[in-house]
Amino acid sequence: MVTESYDLVVVGAGPAGLAGAGAAGQLGLRVALLDMAERIGGQFYRQPAAALGATRPQALHHDWDAFVALRGRLAAGRVEHLGRHHVWAVERDGDGGRGGPGERPGGRRGDGEWVVHAVVGEDGGEGGEGGGEGRRAVRVRARAVLLATGAYERQLPFPGWTLPGVVGAGGAQAMLKGGLVRPGKRVVVAGSGPLLLAVASSLASAGVEVPAVIEASGYLGYARHPRALAANPRKLAEGLTHGAALLRHRIPLRTRSAVTEAYGSERVEAVTVSRLDARWRPVPGSGRRIACDALAVGHGLVPGIELATTLGCATRSTADNTLALRLSSTQETSVRGIWAAGEVGGVAGAQLACAEGELAALAIAARLTKPGPYAGPDPRRPSGLDPGRPARVGQLLSRRARLRAFAEAMAAAHAPGPGWTDWLSDDTEVCRCEEVTAGRIRAAVTDEGARDARTVKLFTRAGMGWCQGRMCGAAVSCLAGDGQPPAQRRPLAVPVTLGALAAEGPGCGQEPSRSQT
Amino acid sequence: MSRRQRWSGREARVDGAARTPGELAGARPGPAFEITVDGRALPALPGQTVAAALWAAGILAWRTTRAGGKPRGVFCGIGQCFDCLVTVNGVANRRACLVGVRPGDAIGTQEGEGRGELAV
């Protein structure tokens, strides 16, 4: 099996990964950029497949110019883009994943310290027919790793949410951007967070009737953070742009409301929208039915940090109760040599992702090109950053501070209230994969003594299915009373076939071709 | 086929509002081809995923769950939820939102784990 070696492996080709890979490439590092999609862009800049021949991809996007700049920078440096690579693990070279010191037998410390494992193919699965690519497993070696794995949507279940036509708000956006398709002709957009406004305006521009945008929080929450708002005029302008788009398409925005039930036989035909109190409990008698043929729903984003937590990277809780990576002033995780940028450090949007990706690249380049042993991070000084570019570094640091402050205000404003579980009925499926109902989970808590999501999983199988709790994790934790899904340590971050594992051959550090030469 | 005509510039509206996503993005896809879904012929476009081709045909569900036999299709749309699993050319459990369509693909709706043939 072939193992390529690079200075830096970047996992994720969204804004953070693109900015990081592009900057590192321009600083002279040899970079591999791995992403599960064929084309770069991640979710935010998800591009239509090339064969769809989109002559105006920018019409589906916000800030496309920034993407064009990132793309140009990537092409200018020594960056190898490896699309359709599903990374399932990152481990230290030479210890078979046991977390020991980064030395290979006969190897030099600091050279090829990390091994990134991936399966190659459209879905990384077992579909070997189309050229056998589904079974290809690869290992990529690197001296440093930048995790820019982004986020996925947080879902809070409600009766009827498993009906066909109920899709993630981000999912509707992804299918629109990538496949130029829409889930229906009349689509209610609901949940919480600024993504809803973007999704509603995209759908409306693409000919979808959006009868309402339903936001569980109020936008007044932002007013509690006047300094973060004042420092971010561009974010406010974005909000105004989306607001203006809603007005133009005559889409009403209902705040402090939620879709508390979806109805339909074969597919969703209508939803009930209820008023919420300050704790997100539905106000009795406030329900109002809206006819629709699809619902796009999501309650903010959850950092996708499985690769990092499996490595033992430290985490922190965010204001909206998600788990994000704890990062140093130079974007390094608590595990030396593993860096992170963008949503994995706390959901904050594309602009911050770009700033963080570039900062990480500067720090990594400084580390890797520094002669002699590394002295260790100095928390008082954002050192380790390329001393040749003080102005750029200063600019990025202040941009990061400003945008992080805004993100904290945003997370606080849209944090789910604890009362949302009141809209569940006992027969609402919470875990979509294993078809575990709210009633079953409540029984595990009240009758069987489960006090956290992990115990609930062991008792009920909630979170044990294909998605590994990515869809139900937030909900199960709320029902179990521990509030927040635990940091996951999984040897496989994505499904890997036995065939792919076998194709990998002997474990790292035991490769005959390396140890014998 | 009809989808290509629908996306052609001739139908572009003068008021700037697009009627379809393809029109909005100025899509000029290659010629449509045929796939089958449980034996029924459907048009598909080069570059579409299985899920996009099915959505374009108004199909939202193509799997039934293992326990309750409930219909499912795309949910997360980004390869994370595994709700959109589908059988493609006899291979079960492929994520429809990630797998691209090719001419002549035989798409099969999937019951449960999609391995009914292994039942004894």
XYZ file of C-alpha atoms in Angstrom:
637
model
C 0.000 0.000 0.000
C 1.286 3.418 -0.998
C 1.818 5.992 1.714
C 2.490 9.531 0.605
C 4.275 11.926 2.944
C 3.574 15.617 3.318
C 4.529 18.436 5.623
C 0.888 19.104 6.404
C -2.339 17.207 5.965
C -5.468 19.342 6.092
C -8.690 17.439 6.707
C -11.690 19.265 5.282
C -11.857 21.516 2.226
C -14.336 24.064 3.533
C -13.407 27.696 4.234
C -11.029 26.877 7.138
C -9.288 24.052 5.317
C -8.999 26.007 2.084
C -7.553 29.022 3.848
C -5.152 26.841 5.841
C -4.009 24.728 2.921
C -3.666 27.723 0.617
C -1.613 29.731 3.087
C 0.577 26.770 4.053
C 1.192 26.005 0.389
C 2.246 29.561 -0.269
C 4.597 29.402 2.708
C 6.384 26.552 0.991
C 4.921 23.574 2.821
C 3.989 20.473 0.921
C 0.291 20.096 1.681
C -2.359 17.440 1.126
C -5.961 18.608 1.400
C -8.356 15.729 2.053
C -12.119 15.997 1.807
C -14.975 13.568 1.385
C -16.507 15.533 -1.482
C -15.169 15.502 -4.990
C -15.011 19.282 -5.243
C -13.601 21.763 -2.775
C -15.823 24.168 -0.853
C -17.166 22.177 2.082
C -20.767 22.830 3.011
C -20.655 26.617 2.907
C -19.155 26.794 -0.578
C -20.615 23.521 -1.787
C -20.446 23.643 -5.579
C -22.784 22.018 -8.042
C -21.228 18.949 -9.653
C -19.156 20.043 -12.653
C -21.288 18.012 -15.052
C -24.350 20.077 -14.126
C -22.682 22.932 -15.987
C -23.724 25.726 -13.630
C -22.763 28.989 -15.329
C -23.837 31.077 -12.328
C -22.845 29.089 -9.225
C -22.486 32.355 -7.338
C -26.269 32.810 -7.497
C -26.577 30.053 -4.878
C -23.958 31.527 -2.590
C -23.124 34.265 -0.203
C -19.688 35.848 -0.612
C -18.633 33.790 -3.636
C -15.780 36.240 -4.291
C -14.114 35.032 -1.108
C -14.303 31.480 -2.388
C -12.786 32.463 -5.725
C -9.889 34.052 -3.828
C -9.396 30.926 -1.691
C -9.463 28.727 -4.767
C -6.877 30.900 -6.484
C -4.581 30.763 -3.498
C -4.857 27.014 -3.365
C -3.795 26.701 -6.984
C -0.796 28.978 -6.411
C 0.779 26.828 -3.687
C 2.029 23.272 -3.435
C -1.304 21.806 -2.401
C -2.520 18.435 -3.522
C -6.286 18.177 -3.283
C -7.421 14.630 -2.564
C -11.181 14.556 -3.056
C -13.482 11.670 -2.122
C -11.228 10.844 0.798
C -13.204 9.878 3.885
C -10.833 10.196 6.814
C -11.617 7.635 9.480
C -8.696 8.102 11.858
C -5.631 10.164 12.588
C -2.958 8.489 14.674
C 0.581 9.020 15.719
C 3.012 7.306 13.425
C 4.688 4.324 14.942
C 2.501 3.570 17.929
C -0.392 1.835 16.258
C -2.719 4.427 17.735
C -1.805 3.833 21.368
C -0.899 7.471 21.890
C 2.761 6.905 22.710
C 5.702 9.096 21.749
C 6.003 9.996 18.108
C 9.072 8.013 17.255
C 9.361 5.382 14.598
C 11.884 2.611 14.894
C 14.910 3.988 13.134
C 13.008 7.141 12.268
C 13.717 10.746 12.983
C 11.531 12.574 15.474
C 9.527 15.277 13.801
C 9.521 13.583 10.432
C 6.277 11.922 9.462
C 4.765 12.116 12.908
C 1.139 11.508 11.952
C -0.714 9.017 9.837
C -4.086 9.932 8.391
C -6.249 6.977 7.355
C -8.903 7.353 4.693
C -11.109 5.304 2.460
C -11.556 6.569 -1.061
C -14.785 6.676 -2.997
C -17.981 8.637 -3.367
C -19.406 7.356 -0.112
C -16.344 5.495 1.094
C -18.542 2.437 1.117
C -18.551 -0.925 -0.499
C -19.745 0.110 -3.924
C -16.779 -1.354 -5.713
C -18.386 -1.739 -9.112
C -17.601 1.704 -10.477
C -13.887 1.043 -10.861
C -13.374 -0.619 -7.479
C -12.689 2.702 -5.811
C -14.951 1.981 -2.855
C -12.458 -0.465 -1.419
C -9.382 1.674 -1.777
C -7.802 2.524 1.521
C -5.005 5.041 1.828
C -2.648 6.261 4.481
C -1.155 9.708 4.281
C 1.779 10.733 6.449
C 2.331 14.250 7.703
C 4.469 16.221 10.109
C 1.437 18.249 11.178
C -2.313 17.882 10.818
C -4.882 20.662 10.511
C -8.399 19.486 11.326
C -10.967 21.612 9.537
C -13.816 19.146 9.649
C -16.570 21.705 10.087
C -19.923 21.014 11.630
C -23.194 19.246 11.119
C -26.672 20.280 12.039
C -28.182 19.907 15.478
C -31.605 18.319 15.375
C -34.272 18.469 18.053
C -36.953 15.850 17.354
C -40.686 16.564 17.259
C -43.670 14.388 16.383
C -43.580 13.664 12.657
C -39.938 14.601 12.084
C -39.196 11.256 10.444
C -41.777 11.818 7.695
C -40.395 12.046 4.156
C -40.165 15.708 3.244
C -38.822 16.719 6.642
C -35.172 17.475 5.920
C -32.378 19.271 7.661
C -32.244 22.982 6.852
C -28.577 22.509 6.040
C -29.513 19.393 4.104
C -31.986 21.298 1.947
C -29.275 23.893 1.349
C -26.710 21.221 0.474
C -29.039 19.488 -1.973
C -29.828 22.849 -3.534
C -26.217 23.975 -3.847
C -24.792 20.621 -4.871
C -27.583 19.013 -6.850
C -29.746 21.992 -7.880
C -32.816 20.294 -6.459
C -35.374 21.176 -3.815
C -37.440 19.008 -1.492
C -40.790 20.530 -2.387
C -42.602 23.501 -3.846
C -43.851 24.949 -0.555
C -41.266 24.595 2.179
C -41.493 25.820 5.770
C -38.070 26.666 7.240
C -37.826 26.189 11.005
C -35.537 25.720 13.983
C -33.042 28.203 15.283
C -29.991 30.100 14.157
C -28.906 32.384 11.350
C -28.626 29.508 8.864
C -32.420 29.487 8.613
C -32.466 32.938 7.020
C -29.871 31.903 4.445
C -31.734 28.697 3.644
C -35.065 30.489 3.268
C -33.650 33.104 0.957
C -31.807 30.489 -1.151
C -34.918 28.358 -1.500
C -37.033 31.371 -2.387
C -34.523 32.497 -5.032
C -34.707 29.011 -6.528
C -38.453 29.228 -7.029
C -39.645 27.669 -3.775
C -42.557 29.192 -1.916
C -41.560 29.643 1.725
C -44.740 30.261 3.758
C -42.786 31.130 6.920
C -39.462 31.038 8.707
C -39.984 29.791 12.256
C -37.261 30.792 14.743
C -37.413 29.413 18.269
C -35.351 32.213 19.792
C -35.907 35.913 19.557
C -33.376 38.091 17.845
C -33.361 40.306 20.929
C -30.780 37.948 22.448
C -28.138 39.613 20.327
C -28.852 42.945 22.010
C -27.311 41.625 25.200
C -23.944 41.733 23.458
C -23.778 45.301 22.128
C -19.986 45.365 21.864
C -19.832 42.179 19.815
C -22.477 43.619 17.523
C -20.833 47.021 17.170
C -17.513 45.407 16.293
C -19.016 43.338 13.504
C -20.756 45.637 11.028
C -20.269 43.059 8.288
C -22.201 40.452 10.258
C -25.000 42.949 10.805
C -25.006 43.739 7.106
C -25.323 40.018 6.358
C -28.309 39.850 8.666
C -29.856 42.825 6.909
C -29.212 41.230 3.508
C -31.043 38.080 4.577
C -33.790 40.151 6.188
C -34.205 42.138 2.985
C -34.368 38.904 0.993
C -37.172 37.657 3.223
C -39.030 40.925 2.705
C -38.510 40.797 -1.051
C -39.930 37.292 -1.189
C -42.656 38.276 1.320
C -41.614 35.556 3.761
C -42.830 36.185 7.317
C -40.368 35.486 10.142
C -41.986 34.161 13.299
C -39.741 34.288 16.331
C -40.268 32.512 19.662
C -42.100 29.792 17.766
C -41.394 26.245 16.738
C -42.749 23.506 14.539
C -44.103 21.175 17.206
C -45.618 18.585 14.886
C -45.502 17.523 11.241
C -48.343 15.632 9.596
C -48.828 13.562 6.502
C -49.324 10.032 5.324
C -46.723 9.382 2.631
C -44.946 12.689 3.131
C -45.315 15.855 5.117
C -48.477 17.758 4.230
C -48.669 20.300 7.044
C -46.946 21.403 10.224
C -48.163 22.866 13.499
C -46.377 26.012 14.599
C -46.660 26.833 18.315
C -45.584 29.853 20.289
C -42.803 29.177 22.775
C -42.211 30.663 26.186
C -38.764 31.843 27.243
C -37.748 28.275 28.092
C -38.944 26.990 24.693
C -42.028 25.307 26.169
C -44.924 25.374 23.692
C -47.686 27.721 24.818
C -50.855 25.585 25.066
C -53.491 26.496 22.533
C -51.140 28.576 20.408
C -50.758 25.963 17.652
C -51.432 27.045 14.115
C -51.343 24.787 11.092
C -49.393 25.663 7.950
C -49.795 23.580 4.802
C -46.538 22.658 3.067
C -44.986 19.801 1.127
C -41.617 19.928 2.876
C -40.037 21.248 6.040
C -36.394 22.304 6.351
C -35.450 22.229 10.015
C -32.334 22.595 12.161
C -31.312 24.046 15.506
C -27.852 25.363 14.938
C -24.674 23.462 14.208
C -22.559 20.990 16.130
C -18.773 20.933 15.656
C -17.634 17.721 13.967
C -14.745 16.831 16.253
C -14.649 13.019 16.345
C -11.192 12.734 14.773
C -9.811 15.135 17.372
C -11.538 13.695 20.432
C -10.403 10.217 19.470
C -6.858 11.582 19.598
C -7.605 12.914 23.070
C -7.831 16.600 22.141
C -9.347 18.692 24.941
C -12.794 20.203 24.470
C -14.794 23.118 25.806
C -18.519 23.799 26.127
C -19.986 26.520 23.968
C -22.714 28.972 24.928
C -25.268 26.902 23.012
C -24.284 23.680 24.714
C -22.181 22.017 22.083
C -18.719 20.587 22.507
C -15.929 22.353 20.615
C -12.174 21.891 20.602
C -10.106 23.838 23.100
C -7.456 25.623 21.082
C -4.304 27.573 21.801
C -3.744 31.137 20.623
C -2.118 29.637 17.530
C -4.976 27.193 16.791
C -3.205 24.144 18.165
C -5.242 21.534 20.014
C -4.103 20.140 23.342
C -2.344 17.403 21.370
C 0.923 18.831 20.055
C 1.112 18.727 16.294
C -2.668 18.587 15.789
C -4.156 21.942 14.825
C -7.731 22.945 14.177
C -9.590 25.801 12.533
C -13.143 26.861 11.821
C -16.336 25.384 13.236
C -14.495 22.635 15.143
C -13.337 25.318 17.582
C -16.915 26.597 18.023
C -19.411 27.422 15.300
C -18.703 30.913 14.016
C -19.076 31.034 10.252
C -16.927 31.198 7.149
C -15.122 34.480 7.760
C -13.711 33.316 11.059
C -12.920 29.928 9.579
C -10.783 31.614 6.938
C -8.924 33.722 9.504
C -8.292 30.712 11.725
C -7.168 28.527 8.848
C -4.610 31.097 7.815
C -3.416 31.634 11.380
C -2.978 27.908 11.818
C -0.987 27.730 8.588
C 1.334 30.515 9.738
C 1.888 28.776 13.063
C 2.449 25.375 11.489
C 4.904 26.796 8.962
C 6.798 28.530 11.752
C 6.946 25.292 13.748
C 7.995 23.066 10.889
C 10.612 25.386 9.479
C 12.096 26.351 12.834
C 15.594 24.988 13.337
C 16.311 23.115 16.547
C 13.922 21.809 19.185
C 10.673 23.624 19.643
C 10.580 25.619 22.861
C 6.891 25.096 23.556
C 3.985 27.466 23.292
C 4.039 30.748 25.119
C 0.483 31.630 26.124
C 1.319 35.310 26.645
C 2.544 35.830 23.144
C 0.942 34.525 19.985
C 4.359 33.363 19.014
C 5.151 30.551 16.738
C 3.531 32.689 14.102
C 5.591 33.698 11.173
C 7.684 36.594 12.470
C 8.095 37.870 8.933
C 4.470 38.920 8.715
C 3.634 40.813 11.901
C 1.043 43.046 10.264
C -0.846 40.120 8.754
C -0.712 38.182 12.003
C -2.006 41.172 13.960
C -4.833 41.615 11.493
C -5.832 37.950 11.718
C -5.676 37.909 15.514
C -7.914 40.927 15.875
C -10.317 39.577 13.270
C -10.462 36.292 15.142
C -11.148 37.986 18.482
C -13.892 40.126 16.982
C -15.631 37.295 15.138
C -15.337 34.892 18.097
C -17.086 37.476 20.260
C -19.882 37.666 17.720
C -20.105 33.873 17.577
C -20.455 33.690 21.348
C -23.295 36.226 21.227
C -24.928 34.253 18.423
C -24.601 30.944 20.271
C -26.084 32.437 23.424
C -28.962 34.002 21.508
C -29.925 30.721 19.829
C -29.154 28.248 22.625
C -32.031 25.775 22.886
C -34.202 26.289 25.934
C -34.690 23.266 28.174
C -38.458 23.249 27.619
C -38.239 21.954 24.053
C -38.641 18.373 25.271
C -42.255 19.272 26.095
C -43.129 19.051 22.416
C -42.114 15.383 22.261
C -44.820 12.802 22.599
C -43.916 9.384 23.976
C -44.146 7.786 20.552
C -41.874 10.359 18.847
C -38.823 8.598 17.500
C -35.729 10.305 18.890
C -33.052 8.001 17.485
C -33.833 7.747 13.786
C -31.430 4.869 13.091
C -32.488 2.513 15.856
C -36.086 3.786 15.977
C -35.995 4.486 19.707
C -38.883 6.603 20.979
C -38.907 9.395 23.539
C -41.091 7.191 25.744
C -38.502 4.417 25.727
C -35.720 6.870 26.611
C -37.795 8.436 29.380
C -38.457 4.979 30.773
C -34.720 4.274 30.790
C -34.230 7.464 32.786
C -37.159 7.270 35.206
C -37.557 3.512 35.651
C -34.091 2.142 34.978
C -31.963 4.888 36.472
C -30.037 6.070 33.406
C -28.518 9.475 34.136
C -26.495 10.193 31.012
C -26.582 9.645 27.275
C -24.128 6.793 27.401
C -26.224 4.775 29.833
C -29.364 5.553 27.834
C -27.567 4.212 24.778
C -26.632 1.003 26.522
C -30.202 0.482 27.747
C -32.090 1.500 24.615
C -29.666 1.510 21.624
C -30.409 5.244 21.091
C -27.304 6.615 19.371
C -25.920 3.198 18.510
C -26.946 3.113 14.858
C -25.474 4.144 11.534
C -25.104 7.833 12.356
C -23.494 7.066 15.727
C -25.670 9.557 17.562
C -24.898 12.518 15.321
C -28.618 13.160 14.725
C -30.042 12.257 18.150
C -27.082 13.004 20.432
C -28.237 16.449 21.557
C -31.777 15.241 22.159
C -30.800 12.093 24.037
C -28.518 14.097 26.300
C -31.336 16.516 27.131
C -33.706 13.654 27.916
C -31.055 11.893 29.980
C -30.461 15.071 31.946
C -26.752 15.448 31.294
C -27.354 18.281 28.865
C -24.554 17.698 26.427
C -23.354 14.720 24.400
C -20.061 13.356 25.738
C -16.830 13.636 23.746
C -16.675 10.589 21.520
C -13.607 8.427 21.200
C -14.169 6.206 18.243
C -11.525 4.175 16.481
C -13.471 4.708 13.244
C -14.920 8.154 12.622
C -16.727 7.027 9.457
C -17.896 3.569 8.396
C -15.050 1.488 6.986
C -15.558 -1.885 5.365
C -13.550 -4.878 6.505
C -12.278 -5.047 2.941
C -10.839 -1.551 3.234
C -9.226 -2.341 6.570
C -7.691 -5.495 5.138
C -6.419 -3.502 2.162
C -4.516 -1.250 4.558
C -2.196 -4.100 5.369
C 0.004 -4.184 8.452
C -0.316 -1.491 11.108
C 1.673 1.705 11.045
C 5.216 1.448 12.150
C 5.299 -2.195 11.184
C 5.516 -1.647 7.492
C 8.152 -4.025 6.247
C 9.164 -1.736 3.417
C 9.997 1.028 5.885
C 11.545 -0.814 8.779
C 13.827 -2.942 6.609
C 15.335 -0.109 4.643
C -35.340 15.146 -22.206
C -37.803 17.382 -20.523
C -35.562 18.377 -17.638
C -32.976 19.826 -19.925
C -35.585 21.876 -21.707
C -36.885 23.170 -18.419
C -33.429 24.453 -17.546
C -32.747 26.078 -20.883
C -32.327 29.819 -21.119
C -35.423 30.207 -23.258
C -37.617 30.011 -20.205
C -35.587 32.433 -18.127
C -37.847 35.038 -16.638
C -37.307 38.698 -17.208
C -38.128 39.772 -13.662
C -35.030 38.073 -12.301
C -36.812 35.508 -10.156
C -35.816 31.959 -11.013
C -38.412 29.249 -11.157
C -36.018 26.385 -10.626
C -32.628 25.915 -8.946
C -31.130 25.000 -12.311
C -32.375 28.208 -13.831
C -31.006 30.189 -10.881
C -27.547 28.673 -11.288
C -27.631 28.919 -15.073
C -27.180 25.167 -15.374
C -26.240 23.757 -18.755
C -26.061 20.070 -17.959
C -25.114 17.424 -20.466
C -27.835 15.313 -22.048
C -30.110 13.477 -19.642
C -29.885 9.706 -19.452
C -32.009 6.946 -18.063
C -31.783 5.145 -14.749
C -34.274 2.757 -13.234
C -35.844 2.851 -9.809
C -37.279 -0.527 -8.892
C -37.460 -1.199 -12.598
C -39.227 2.032 -13.487
C -37.331 4.296 -15.885
C -36.465 7.803 -14.717
C -34.437 10.564 -16.330
C -31.267 11.709 -14.605
C -28.623 14.303 -15.334
C -24.884 13.849 -15.364
C -23.463 15.165 -12.098
C -26.555 14.456 -10.032
C -26.370 12.258 -6.983
C -28.857 9.418 -6.685
C -30.718 11.520 -4.130
C -30.832 14.571 -6.419
C -32.143 12.500 -9.327
C -34.863 11.062 -7.094
C -35.807 14.465 -5.654
C -35.946 15.880 -9.182
C -38.477 13.148 -9.978
C -40.498 14.050 -6.880
C -39.429 10.930 -4.968
C -38.596 11.670 -1.328
C -38.451 8.206 0.242
C -36.627 5.073 -0.913
C -35.903 3.066 2.173
C -38.046 1.455 4.835
C -36.727 1.168 8.363
C -35.667 -2.102 9.915
C -38.116 -2.183 12.820
C -41.132 -0.104 11.883
C -40.970 -0.385 8.088
C -41.302 3.415 7.873
C -40.342 5.312 4.708
C -37.138 7.359 4.740
C -35.063 9.400 2.322
C -32.614 12.292 2.557
C -32.486 13.952 5.943
C -29.109 15.589 6.605
C -28.096 15.808 2.947
C -24.365 15.752 3.757
C -23.566 12.102 4.381
C -23.884 12.149 8.162
C -27.285 10.647 8.997
C -27.422 7.495 6.821
C -31.175 7.878 6.405
C -30.895 7.964 2.614
C -29.399 4.477 2.247
C -30.265 2.891 -1.063
C -29.354 -0.098 -3.161
C -27.361 0.815 -6.280
C -26.713 -1.893 -8.869
C -27.268 -4.563 -6.277
C -25.014 -3.024 -3.613
C -27.041 -2.138 -0.511
C -26.539 0.627 2.040
C -25.060 3.272 -0.198
C -25.616 6.874 0.771
C -27.834 8.338 -1.955
C -26.756 11.877 -1.096
C -23.117 11.058 -1.914
C -23.267 8.543 -4.755
C -23.492 9.930 -8.279
C -25.796 8.485 -10.922
C -24.465 6.877 -14.084
C -26.377 5.895 -17.204
C -28.268 2.670 -16.712
C -27.908 2.562 -12.928
C -30.449 0.260 -11.312
C -31.600 1.946 -8.120
C -33.518 -0.218 -5.695
C -35.542 0.896 -2.739
C -34.166 -0.761 0.313
C -36.016 -2.696 2.984
C -34.388 -2.802 6.378
C -30.737 -3.658 6.141
C -31.030 -4.318 2.437
C -29.683 -7.809 2.853
C -32.915 -9.734 2.501
C -31.165 -12.224 0.265
C -29.138 -13.381 3.252
C -32.241 -14.331 5.235
C -32.639 -18.043 5.915
